[in-house]
Coordinates of C-alpha atoms in Angstrom, one line a residue:
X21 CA 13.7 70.9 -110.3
X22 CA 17.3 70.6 -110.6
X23 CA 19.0 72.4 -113.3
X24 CA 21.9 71.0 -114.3
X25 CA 25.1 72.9 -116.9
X26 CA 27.2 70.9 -118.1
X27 CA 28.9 70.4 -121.9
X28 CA 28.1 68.0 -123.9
X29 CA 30.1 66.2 -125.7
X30 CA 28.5 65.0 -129.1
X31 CA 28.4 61.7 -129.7
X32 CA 28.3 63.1 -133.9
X33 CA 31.6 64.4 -134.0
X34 CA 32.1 68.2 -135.8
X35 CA 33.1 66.3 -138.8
X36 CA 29.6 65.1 -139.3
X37 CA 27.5 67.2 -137.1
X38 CA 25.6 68.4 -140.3
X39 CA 24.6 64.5 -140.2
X40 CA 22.9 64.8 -136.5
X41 CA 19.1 65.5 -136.2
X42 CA 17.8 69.0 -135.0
X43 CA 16.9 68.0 -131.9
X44 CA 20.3 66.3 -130.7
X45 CA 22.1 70.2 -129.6
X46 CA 21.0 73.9 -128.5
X47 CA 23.2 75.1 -131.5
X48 CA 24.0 73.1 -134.6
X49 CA 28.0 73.8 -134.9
X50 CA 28.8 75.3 -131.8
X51 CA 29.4 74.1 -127.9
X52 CA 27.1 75.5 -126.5
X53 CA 26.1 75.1 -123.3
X54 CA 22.7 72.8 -122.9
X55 CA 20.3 73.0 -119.9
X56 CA 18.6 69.6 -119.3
X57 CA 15.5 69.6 -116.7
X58 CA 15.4 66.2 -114.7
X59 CA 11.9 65.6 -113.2
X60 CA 11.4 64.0 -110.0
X61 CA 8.6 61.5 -110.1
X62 CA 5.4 61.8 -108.7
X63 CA 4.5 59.8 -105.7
X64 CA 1.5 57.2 -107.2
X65 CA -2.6 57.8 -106.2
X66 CA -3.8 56.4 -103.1
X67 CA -5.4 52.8 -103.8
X68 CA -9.2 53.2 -104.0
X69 CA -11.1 52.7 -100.8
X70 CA -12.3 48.9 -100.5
X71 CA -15.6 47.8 -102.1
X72 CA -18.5 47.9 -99.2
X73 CA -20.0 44.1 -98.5
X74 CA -23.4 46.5 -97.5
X75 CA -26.0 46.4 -100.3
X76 CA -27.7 49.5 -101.6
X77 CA -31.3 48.7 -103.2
X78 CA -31.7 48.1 -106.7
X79 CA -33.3 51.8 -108.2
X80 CA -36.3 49.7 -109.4
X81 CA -38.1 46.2 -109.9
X82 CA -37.4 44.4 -112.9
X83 CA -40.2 44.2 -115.9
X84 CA -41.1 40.3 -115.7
X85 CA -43.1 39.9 -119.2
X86 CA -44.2 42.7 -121.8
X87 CA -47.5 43.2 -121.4
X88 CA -49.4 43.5 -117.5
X89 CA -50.1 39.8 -116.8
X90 CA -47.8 39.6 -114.4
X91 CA -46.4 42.8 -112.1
X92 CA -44.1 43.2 -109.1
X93 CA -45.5 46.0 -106.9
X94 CA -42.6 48.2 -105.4
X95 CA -43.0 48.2 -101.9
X96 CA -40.0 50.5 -101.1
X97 CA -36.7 49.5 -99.6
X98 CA -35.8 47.4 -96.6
X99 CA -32.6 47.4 -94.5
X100 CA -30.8 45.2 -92.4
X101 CA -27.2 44.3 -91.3
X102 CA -26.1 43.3 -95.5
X103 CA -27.8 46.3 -96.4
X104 CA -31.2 48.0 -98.0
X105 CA -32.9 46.4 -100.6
X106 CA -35.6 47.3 -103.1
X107 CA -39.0 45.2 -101.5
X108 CA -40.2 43.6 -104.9
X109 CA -43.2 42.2 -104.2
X110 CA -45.4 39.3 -106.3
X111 CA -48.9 38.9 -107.3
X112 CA -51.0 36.4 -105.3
X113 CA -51.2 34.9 -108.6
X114 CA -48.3 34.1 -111.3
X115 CA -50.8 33.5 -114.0
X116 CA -47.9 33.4 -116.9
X117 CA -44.4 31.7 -116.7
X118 CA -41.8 34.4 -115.9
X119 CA -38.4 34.3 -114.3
X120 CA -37.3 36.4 -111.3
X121 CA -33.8 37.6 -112.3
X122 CA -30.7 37.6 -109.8
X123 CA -30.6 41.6 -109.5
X124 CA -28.0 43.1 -106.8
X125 CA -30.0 45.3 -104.2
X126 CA -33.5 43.3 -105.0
X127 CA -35.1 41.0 -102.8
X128 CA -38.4 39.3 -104.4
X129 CA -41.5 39.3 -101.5
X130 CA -45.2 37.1 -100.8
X131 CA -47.6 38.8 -98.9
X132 CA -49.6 36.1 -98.2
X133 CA -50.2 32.8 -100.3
X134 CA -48.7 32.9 -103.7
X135 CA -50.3 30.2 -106.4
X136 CA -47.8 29.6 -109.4
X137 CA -50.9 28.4 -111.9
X138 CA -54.6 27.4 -110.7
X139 CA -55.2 24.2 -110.3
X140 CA -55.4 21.9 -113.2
X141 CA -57.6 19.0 -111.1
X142 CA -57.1 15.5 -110.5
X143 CA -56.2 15.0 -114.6
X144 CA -54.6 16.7 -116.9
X145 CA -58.0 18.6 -118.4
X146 CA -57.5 18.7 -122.7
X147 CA -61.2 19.2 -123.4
X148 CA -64.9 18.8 -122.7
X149 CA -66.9 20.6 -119.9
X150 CA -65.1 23.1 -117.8
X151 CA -64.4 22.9 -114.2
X152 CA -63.7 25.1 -111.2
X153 CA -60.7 25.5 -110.1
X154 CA -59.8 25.2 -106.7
X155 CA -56.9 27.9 -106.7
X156 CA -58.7 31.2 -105.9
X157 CA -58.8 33.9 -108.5
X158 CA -58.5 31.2 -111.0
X159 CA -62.4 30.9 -111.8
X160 CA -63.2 27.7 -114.3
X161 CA -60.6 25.7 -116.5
X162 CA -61.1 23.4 -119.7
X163 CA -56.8 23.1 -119.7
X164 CA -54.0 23.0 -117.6
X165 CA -52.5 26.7 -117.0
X166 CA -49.2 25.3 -117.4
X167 CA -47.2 28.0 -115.7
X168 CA -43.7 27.6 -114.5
X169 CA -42.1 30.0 -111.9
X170 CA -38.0 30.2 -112.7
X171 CA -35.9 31.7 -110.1
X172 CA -32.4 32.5 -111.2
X173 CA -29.3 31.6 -108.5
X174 CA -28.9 33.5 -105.8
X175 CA -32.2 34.9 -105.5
X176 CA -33.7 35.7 -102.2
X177 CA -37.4 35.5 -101.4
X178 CA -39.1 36.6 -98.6
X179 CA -42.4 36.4 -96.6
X180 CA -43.5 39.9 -95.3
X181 CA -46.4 38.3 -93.7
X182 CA -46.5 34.7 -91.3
X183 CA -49.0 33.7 -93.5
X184 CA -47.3 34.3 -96.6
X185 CA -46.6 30.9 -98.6
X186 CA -45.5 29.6 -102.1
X187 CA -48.3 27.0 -103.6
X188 CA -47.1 25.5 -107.3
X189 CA -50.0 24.1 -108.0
X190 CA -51.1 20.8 -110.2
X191 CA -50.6 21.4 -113.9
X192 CA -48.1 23.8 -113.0
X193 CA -44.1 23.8 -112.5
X194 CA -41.4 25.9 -110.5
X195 CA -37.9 25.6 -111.6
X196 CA -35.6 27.2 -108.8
X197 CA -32.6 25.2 -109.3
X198 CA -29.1 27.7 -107.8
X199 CA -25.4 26.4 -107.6
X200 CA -23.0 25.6 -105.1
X201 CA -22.2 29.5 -105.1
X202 CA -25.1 31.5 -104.9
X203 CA -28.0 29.0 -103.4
X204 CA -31.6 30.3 -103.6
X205 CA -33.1 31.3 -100.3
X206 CA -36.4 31.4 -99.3
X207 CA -36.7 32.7 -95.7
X208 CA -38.6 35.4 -93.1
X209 CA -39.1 39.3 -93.0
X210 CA -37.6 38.8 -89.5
X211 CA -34.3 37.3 -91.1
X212 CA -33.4 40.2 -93.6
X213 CA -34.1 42.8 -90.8
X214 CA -31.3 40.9 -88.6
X215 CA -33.4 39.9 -86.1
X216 CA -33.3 36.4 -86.0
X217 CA -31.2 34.0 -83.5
X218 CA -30.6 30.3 -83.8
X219 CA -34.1 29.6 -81.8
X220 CA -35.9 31.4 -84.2
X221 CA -38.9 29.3 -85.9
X222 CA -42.1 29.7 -87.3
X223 CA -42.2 33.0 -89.0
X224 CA -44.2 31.8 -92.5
X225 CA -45.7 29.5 -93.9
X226 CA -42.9 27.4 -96.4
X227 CA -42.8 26.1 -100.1
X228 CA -45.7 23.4 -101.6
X229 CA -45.3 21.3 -104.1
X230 CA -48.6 19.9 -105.8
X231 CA -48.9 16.9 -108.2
X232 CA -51.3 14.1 -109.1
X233 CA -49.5 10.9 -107.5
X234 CA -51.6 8.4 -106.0
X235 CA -52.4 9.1 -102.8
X236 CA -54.1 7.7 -99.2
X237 CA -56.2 9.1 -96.9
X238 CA -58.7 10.8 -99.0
X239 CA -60.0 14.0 -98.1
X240 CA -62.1 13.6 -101.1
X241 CA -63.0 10.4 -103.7
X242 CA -61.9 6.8 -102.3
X243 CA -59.1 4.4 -103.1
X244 CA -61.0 1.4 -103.8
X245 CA -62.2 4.0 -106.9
X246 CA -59.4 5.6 -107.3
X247 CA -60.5 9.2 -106.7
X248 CA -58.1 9.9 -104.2
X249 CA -57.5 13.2 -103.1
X250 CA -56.0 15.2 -100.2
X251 CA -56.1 18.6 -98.9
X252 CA -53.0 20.8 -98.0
X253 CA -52.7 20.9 -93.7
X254 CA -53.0 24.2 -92.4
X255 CA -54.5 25.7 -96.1
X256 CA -57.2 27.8 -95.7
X257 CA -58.6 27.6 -98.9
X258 CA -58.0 24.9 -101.2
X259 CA -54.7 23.5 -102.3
X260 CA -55.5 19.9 -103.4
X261 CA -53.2 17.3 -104.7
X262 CA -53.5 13.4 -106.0
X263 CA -54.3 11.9 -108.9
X264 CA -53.3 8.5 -111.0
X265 CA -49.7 10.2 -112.3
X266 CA -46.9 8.8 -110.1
X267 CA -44.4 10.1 -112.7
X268 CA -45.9 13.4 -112.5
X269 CA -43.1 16.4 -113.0
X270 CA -43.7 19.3 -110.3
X271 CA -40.5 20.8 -111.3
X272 CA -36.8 21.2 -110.0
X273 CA -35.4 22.3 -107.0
X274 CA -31.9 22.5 -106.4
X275 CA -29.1 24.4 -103.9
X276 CA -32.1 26.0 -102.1
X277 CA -32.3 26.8 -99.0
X278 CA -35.9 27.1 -96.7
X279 CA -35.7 29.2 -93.8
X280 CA -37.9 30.2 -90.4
X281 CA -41.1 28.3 -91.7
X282 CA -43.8 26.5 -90.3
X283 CA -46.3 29.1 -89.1
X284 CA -49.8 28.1 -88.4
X285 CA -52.4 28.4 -91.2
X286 CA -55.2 27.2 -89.2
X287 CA -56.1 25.1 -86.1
X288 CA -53.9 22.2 -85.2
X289 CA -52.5 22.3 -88.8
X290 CA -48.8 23.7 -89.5
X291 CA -47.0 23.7 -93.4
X292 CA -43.0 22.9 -93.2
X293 CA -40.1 24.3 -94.8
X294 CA -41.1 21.9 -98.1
X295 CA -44.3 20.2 -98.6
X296 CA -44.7 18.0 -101.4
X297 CA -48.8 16.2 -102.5
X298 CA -48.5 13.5 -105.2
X299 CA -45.5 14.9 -106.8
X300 CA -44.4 12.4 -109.1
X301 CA -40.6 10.3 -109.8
X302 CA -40.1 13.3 -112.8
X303 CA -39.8 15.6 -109.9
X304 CA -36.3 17.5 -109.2
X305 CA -35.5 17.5 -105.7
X306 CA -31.9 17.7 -104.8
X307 CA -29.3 19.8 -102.3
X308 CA -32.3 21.0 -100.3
X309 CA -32.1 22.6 -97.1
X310 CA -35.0 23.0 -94.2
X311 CA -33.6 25.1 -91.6
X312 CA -35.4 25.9 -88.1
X313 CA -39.0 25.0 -89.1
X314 CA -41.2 24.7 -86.1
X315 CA -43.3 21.8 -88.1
X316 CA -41.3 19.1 -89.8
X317 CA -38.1 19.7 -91.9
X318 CA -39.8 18.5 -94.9
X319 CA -43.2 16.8 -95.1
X320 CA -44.1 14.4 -98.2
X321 CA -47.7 13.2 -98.8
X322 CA -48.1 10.8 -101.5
X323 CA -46.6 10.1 -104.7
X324 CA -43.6 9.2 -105.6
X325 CA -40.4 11.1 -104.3
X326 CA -36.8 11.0 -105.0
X327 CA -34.6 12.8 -103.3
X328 CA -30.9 13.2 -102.8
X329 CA -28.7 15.6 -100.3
X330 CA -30.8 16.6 -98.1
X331 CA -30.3 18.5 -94.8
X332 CA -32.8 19.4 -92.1
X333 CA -31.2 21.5 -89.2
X334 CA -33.6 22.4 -86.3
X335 CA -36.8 21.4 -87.2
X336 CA -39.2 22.0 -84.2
X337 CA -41.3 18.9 -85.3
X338 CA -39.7 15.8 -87.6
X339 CA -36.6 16.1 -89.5
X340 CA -38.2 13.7 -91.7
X341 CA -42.1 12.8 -91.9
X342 CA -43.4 10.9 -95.3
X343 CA -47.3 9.5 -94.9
X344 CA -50.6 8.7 -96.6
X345 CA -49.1 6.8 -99.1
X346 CA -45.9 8.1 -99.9
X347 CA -43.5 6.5 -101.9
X348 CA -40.1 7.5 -101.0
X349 CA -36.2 7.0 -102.1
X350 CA -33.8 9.6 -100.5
X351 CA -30.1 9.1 -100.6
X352 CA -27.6 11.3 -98.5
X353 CA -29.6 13.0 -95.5
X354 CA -28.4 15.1 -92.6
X355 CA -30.8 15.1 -90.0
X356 CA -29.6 17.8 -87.3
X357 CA -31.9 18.8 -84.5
X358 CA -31.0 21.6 -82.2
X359 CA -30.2 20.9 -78.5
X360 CA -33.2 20.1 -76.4
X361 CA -35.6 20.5 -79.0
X362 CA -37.6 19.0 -82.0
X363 CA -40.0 15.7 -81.9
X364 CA -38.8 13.1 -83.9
X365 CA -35.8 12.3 -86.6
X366 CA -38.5 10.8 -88.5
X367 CA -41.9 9.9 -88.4
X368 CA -43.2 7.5 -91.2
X369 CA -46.9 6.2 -91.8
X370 CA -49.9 6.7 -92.8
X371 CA -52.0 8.0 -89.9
X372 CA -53.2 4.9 -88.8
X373 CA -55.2 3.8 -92.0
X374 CA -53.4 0.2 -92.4
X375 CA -55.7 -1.1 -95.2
X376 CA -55.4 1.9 -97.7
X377 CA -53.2 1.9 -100.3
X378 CA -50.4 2.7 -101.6
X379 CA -48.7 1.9 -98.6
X380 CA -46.5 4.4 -97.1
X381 CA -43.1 3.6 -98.8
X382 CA -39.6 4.9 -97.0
X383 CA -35.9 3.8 -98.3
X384 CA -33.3 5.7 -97.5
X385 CA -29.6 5.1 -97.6
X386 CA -26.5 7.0 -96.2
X387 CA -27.9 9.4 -93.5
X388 CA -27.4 10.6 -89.9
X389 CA -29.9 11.6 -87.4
X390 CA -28.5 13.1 -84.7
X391 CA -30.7 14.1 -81.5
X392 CA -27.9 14.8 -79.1
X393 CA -30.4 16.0 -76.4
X394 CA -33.9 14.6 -75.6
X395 CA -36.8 17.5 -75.7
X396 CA -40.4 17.8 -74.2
X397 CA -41.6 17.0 -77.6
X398 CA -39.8 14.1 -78.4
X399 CA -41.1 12.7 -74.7
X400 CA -44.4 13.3 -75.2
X401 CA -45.2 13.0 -79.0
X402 CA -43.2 10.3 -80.8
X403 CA -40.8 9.3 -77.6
X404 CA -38.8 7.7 -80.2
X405 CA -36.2 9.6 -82.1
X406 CA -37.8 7.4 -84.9
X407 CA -41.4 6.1 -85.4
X408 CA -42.4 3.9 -87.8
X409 CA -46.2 3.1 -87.9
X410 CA -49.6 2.6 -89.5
X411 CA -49.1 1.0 -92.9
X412 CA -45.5 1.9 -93.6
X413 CA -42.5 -0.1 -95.3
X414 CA -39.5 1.2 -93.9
X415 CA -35.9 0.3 -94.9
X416 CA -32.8 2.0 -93.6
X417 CA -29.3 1.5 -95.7
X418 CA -26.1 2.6 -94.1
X419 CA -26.6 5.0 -91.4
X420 CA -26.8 6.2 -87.7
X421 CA -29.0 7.2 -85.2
X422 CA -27.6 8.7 -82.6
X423 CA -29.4 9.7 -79.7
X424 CA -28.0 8.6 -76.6
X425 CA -30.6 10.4 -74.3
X426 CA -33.9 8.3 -75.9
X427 CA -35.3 5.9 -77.4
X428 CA -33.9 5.0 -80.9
X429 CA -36.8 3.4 -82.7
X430 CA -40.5 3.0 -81.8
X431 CA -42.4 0.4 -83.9
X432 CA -46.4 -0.1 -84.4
X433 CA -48.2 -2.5 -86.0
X434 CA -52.1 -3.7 -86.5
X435 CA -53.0 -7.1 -84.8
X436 CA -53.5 -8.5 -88.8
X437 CA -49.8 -9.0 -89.4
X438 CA -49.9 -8.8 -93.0
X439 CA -50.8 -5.3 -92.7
X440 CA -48.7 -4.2 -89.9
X441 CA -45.6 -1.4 -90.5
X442 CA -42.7 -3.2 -91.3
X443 CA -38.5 -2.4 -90.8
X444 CA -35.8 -3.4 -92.5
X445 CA -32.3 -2.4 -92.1
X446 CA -28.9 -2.8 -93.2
X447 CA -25.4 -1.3 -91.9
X448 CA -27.5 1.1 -89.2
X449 CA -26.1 2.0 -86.1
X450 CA -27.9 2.7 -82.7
X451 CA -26.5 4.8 -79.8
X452 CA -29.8 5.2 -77.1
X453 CA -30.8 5.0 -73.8
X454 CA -30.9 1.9 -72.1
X455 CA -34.1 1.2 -73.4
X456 CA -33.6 1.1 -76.6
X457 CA -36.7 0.7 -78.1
X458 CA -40.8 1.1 -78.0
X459 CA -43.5 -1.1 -79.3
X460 CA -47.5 -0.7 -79.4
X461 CA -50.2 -2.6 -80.5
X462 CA -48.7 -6.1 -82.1
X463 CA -45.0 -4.8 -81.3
X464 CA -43.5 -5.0 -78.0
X465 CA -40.3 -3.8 -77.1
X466 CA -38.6 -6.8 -78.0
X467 CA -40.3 -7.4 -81.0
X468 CA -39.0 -4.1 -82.1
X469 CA -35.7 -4.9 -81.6
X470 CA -36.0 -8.4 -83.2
X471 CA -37.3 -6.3 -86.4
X472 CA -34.0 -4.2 -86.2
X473 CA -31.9 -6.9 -85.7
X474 CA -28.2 -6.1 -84.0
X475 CA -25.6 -8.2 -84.6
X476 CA -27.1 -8.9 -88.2
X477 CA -26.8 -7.5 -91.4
X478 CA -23.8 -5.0 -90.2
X479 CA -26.4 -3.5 -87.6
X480 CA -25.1 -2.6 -84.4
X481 CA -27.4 -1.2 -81.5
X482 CA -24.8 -0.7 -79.2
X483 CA -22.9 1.7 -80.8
X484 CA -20.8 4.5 -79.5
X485 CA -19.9 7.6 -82.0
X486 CA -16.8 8.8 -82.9
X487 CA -18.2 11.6 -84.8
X488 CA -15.8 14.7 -85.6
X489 CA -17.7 18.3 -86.6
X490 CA -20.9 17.4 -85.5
X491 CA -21.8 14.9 -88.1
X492 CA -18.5 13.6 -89.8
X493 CA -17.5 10.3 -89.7
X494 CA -15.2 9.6 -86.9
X495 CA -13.0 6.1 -86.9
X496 CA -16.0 3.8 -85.3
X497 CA -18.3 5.1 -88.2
X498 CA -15.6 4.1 -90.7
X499 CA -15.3 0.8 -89.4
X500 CA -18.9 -0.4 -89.9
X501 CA -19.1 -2.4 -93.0
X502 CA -21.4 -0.7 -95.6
X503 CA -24.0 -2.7 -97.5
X504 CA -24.5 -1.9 -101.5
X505 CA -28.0 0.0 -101.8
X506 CA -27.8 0.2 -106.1
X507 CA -30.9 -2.4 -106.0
X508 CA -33.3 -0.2 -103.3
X509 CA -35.3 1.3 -106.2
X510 CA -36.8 -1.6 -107.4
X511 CA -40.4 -1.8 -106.9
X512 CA -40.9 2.5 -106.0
X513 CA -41.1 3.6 -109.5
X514 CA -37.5 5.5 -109.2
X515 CA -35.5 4.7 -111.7
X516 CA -32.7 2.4 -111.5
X517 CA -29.4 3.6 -111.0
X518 CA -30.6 6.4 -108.5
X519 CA -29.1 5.1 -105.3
X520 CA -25.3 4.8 -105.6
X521 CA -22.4 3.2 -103.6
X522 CA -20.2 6.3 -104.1
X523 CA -17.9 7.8 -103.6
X524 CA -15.2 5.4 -102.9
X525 CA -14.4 4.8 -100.4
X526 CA -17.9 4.2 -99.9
X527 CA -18.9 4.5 -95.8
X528 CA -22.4 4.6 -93.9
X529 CA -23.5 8.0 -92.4
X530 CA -23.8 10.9 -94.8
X531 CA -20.6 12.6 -94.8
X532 CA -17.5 11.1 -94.6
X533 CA -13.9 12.4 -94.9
X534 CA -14.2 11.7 -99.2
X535 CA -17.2 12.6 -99.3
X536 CA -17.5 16.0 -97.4
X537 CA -18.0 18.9 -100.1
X538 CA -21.7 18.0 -101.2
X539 CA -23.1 20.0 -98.1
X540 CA -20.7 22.9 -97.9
X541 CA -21.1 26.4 -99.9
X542 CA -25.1 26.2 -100.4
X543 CA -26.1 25.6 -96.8
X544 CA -26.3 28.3 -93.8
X545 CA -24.4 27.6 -90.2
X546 CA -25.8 27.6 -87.1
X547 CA -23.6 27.3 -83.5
X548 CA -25.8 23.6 -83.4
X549 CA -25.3 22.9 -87.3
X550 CA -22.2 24.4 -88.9
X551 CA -22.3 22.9 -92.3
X552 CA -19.4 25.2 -94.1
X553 CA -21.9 27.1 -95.5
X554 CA -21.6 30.3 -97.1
X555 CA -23.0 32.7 -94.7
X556 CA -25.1 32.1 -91.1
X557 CA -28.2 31.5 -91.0
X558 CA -29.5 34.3 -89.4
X559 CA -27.8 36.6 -92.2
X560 CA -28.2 37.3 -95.6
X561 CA -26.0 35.8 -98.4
X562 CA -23.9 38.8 -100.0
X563 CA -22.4 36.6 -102.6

């Protein structure tokens, strides 16, 4: 403190000094001396220390409805690199619709299979003699349960077991639908402890969707009856699907992400990262990713399916397999397999069953399926990084398959010719081996590439990529001339309008330098795939 004496000269005069306040001098009337105290600041507070990325579990599971029908078990916490979280773990059976809420520090849990709803059979049941179920624990039904599972944004769930799996079955509904922000993430045990590596697959089971779409290849009834029905691959006890609905309305799915899936359920039988039986058109399936599955990417068994934005990185099987009698429109796909592995990019048909219908129905427009090395799988299973057989109407819209180490497209077909799998394509791009192409049974070789057509119909089978990123157009992509695929839905029970020639400038391949957003933010990277996602893959989100 510096203590300053000086006089002060007041700014009153002594005329009027009666007229100055109290406060103004030591000594109304005199000159006094006055001592004023100056006060040197003080220096500020340190900043406060920065806000830790690392999670700290949640002190409890939320309370889902009021009453006990349905109850997270607290399981504890888990930790990993992002942190510990509180282990939150569902029934085996949501019985009521509830919501799992975005909570920091929670992660929701299956330990083992999980049914949203039982099974409300082949029709809508409304009255009359009751029924079993087939969902266990579900016992016998005169009405559809009508359940829906909501999962809020940015909710992570997680398998504790491999043979943990999420079954929404018929009558029932989930509605996990995230943003571009905060994605929802189903994925492994393995994954949140930080133990996972870009080659890890196969660590539970995946997400099945079940509806009451026409279907082929009966497990039980017939088509010439129309009874079909077909039983879940790789489900132990039943999870059946089909029905006569092909607008049927499994739910919504959107910005969700589907990691490590694909474990065996039982003998020579695998679920994917999404499965989908006889959902119908009112289904919701958009900004999807299937990441590292050791089965297919996504797997779609009857019905009828619309899809846009799509991305399968790493499958260990197909990127893409629709069959027995599925009825298909996708729009914007990225089909991304890791180096030296998978089968095939896709794998359309109906397991051999050409007479059955519906036939096996794919169109897809705007997509790139990119096998840049050729595996063990691919060599021995589908050799093709494309195979189109047994009952199935293909047609391909603006896109590229590159796959300069194999075959590009192998082609099967019955000896009757008006049953045989058929291709059609428009503004597609080859790069393969040499060879170019397969045929079996009425296809040969050059049969197969008579049916794809180069130099035709903007179709080039001599192409060489320019790609930049991985899978972003590059000039020679650019250049190809696209053709207009707004009139694909006619005749697949999707409604009209769904396949667009946007944005402008409107290009093949699925992402393009206009058109490069719709895949970034929700995905996950990988050193093979990086998508601009938010996080890696083999890390939690911490948004």
């Amino acid at each position: 403190m510096n203590t300053i004496k000086r006089t002060i000269v007041l700014g009153c005069g002594l005329s009027i000094l009666t007229g100055c306040g109290a406060d103004d001098v030591a000594s109304p009337g005199t000159t006094g001396d006055v001592n004023v105290v100056i006060t040197t600041p003080a220096p500020p507070p340190p900043p406060p220390p920065p806000t830790s990325t690392v999670v700290t579990p949640a002190g409890a599971c939320p309370t889902l409805t009021n009453d006990a029908s349905v109850v997270l078990t607290d399981r504890g916490t888990i930790s990993g690199p992002t942190g510990g979280y509180r282990i939150c773990e569902l029934p085996s059976l949501v019985s009521r619709s509830v919501t799992l809420p975005r909570i920091t520090g929670v992660l929701y849990a299956m330990n083992g299979r999980v049914d949203v709803g039982c099974d409300g059979g082949f029709s809508a049941p409304t009255s009359g003699a009751p029924f079993a179920s087939t969902t266990v624990g579900c016992g016998t039904l005169t009405a559809d349960t009508n359940v829906t599972l909501t999962i809020e944004p940015g909710v992570v769930l997680y398998a504790r077991t491999g043979q943990s799996w999420l079954a929404v079955n018929r009558g029932n509904k989930i509605n996990a639908v995230g943003t571009a922000n905060a994605p929802i993430v189903f994925t492994s045990q393995d994954n949140v402890a930080g133990l996972n590596t870009d080659s890890s697959i196969g660590q539970w089971g995946g997400v099945v969707l079940l509806g009451r779409g026409r279907v082929s290849d009966c497990s039980v009834g017939t088509v010439a009856a129309g009874t079909c029905e077909r039983d879940t691959e790789g489900a132990i006890n039943l999870a059946r699907f089909g029905g006569a609905d092909d607008a049927y309305n499994a739910g919504s799915m959107r910005y969700v992400q589907i990691r490590y899936s694909g474990f065996v359920l039982s003998a020579n039988a695998e679920l994917q990262a999404i499965t989908t039986g006889a959902v119908g058109s009112g289904t919701t399936l958009e900004y999807i990713q299937s990441h590292n599955s050791s089965d297919d990417g996504g797997e779609f068994f009857g019905g009828v399916v619309k899809m846009k934005y799509y991305v399968a990185t790493g499958a260990d099987d197909d990127s893409l397999d629709v069959d027995t009698g599925a009825r298909m429109s996708l729009q914007y796909a990225l089909l991304l397999q890791r180096p030296g592995q998978g089968d095939a990019l896709m794998e359309i048909d109906s397991n051999g069953r050409e007479t059955d219908t519906p036939r096996t129905n794919l169109k897809v427009a705007n997509f790139l399926a990119l096998q840049p090395q050729t595996s063990s799988n691919s060599e021995s299973n589908d050799k093709a990084s494309t195979l189109f057989r047994g009952n199935a109407d293909v047609t391909l819209y603006n896109g590229a398959i590159i796959t300069p180490n194999n075959e590009c497209i192998r082609l099967t077909g019955a000896a009757d010719a008006s049953v045989r799998t058929t291709l059609a394509a428009r503004s597609v791009v080859l790069q393969c081996n040499s060879a170019k192409y397969i045929g079996d049974g009425s296809y040969d070789a050059a049969s197969v590439a008579a049916a794809f057509g180069s130099g035709a119909n903007n179709n080039n089978d001599a192409f060489t990529n320019t790609l930049t990123m991985t899978f972003v157009n590059g000039a020679n992509e650019n250049a190809v001339v696209p053709t207009d695929p707004t009139g694909l839905a006619t005749g697949t029970a999707i409604p009209a309008g769904f396949f667009t020639a946007s944005p402008s400038p409107y290009r093949i391949g699925a992402a393009w330098a206009e058109n490069s957003s719709w895949y970034k933010g929700w995905t996950c990277n990988s050193s093979y795939a990086p998508l601009g996602g938010g996080s890696a893959c083999t890390s939690l989100p911490t948004n």
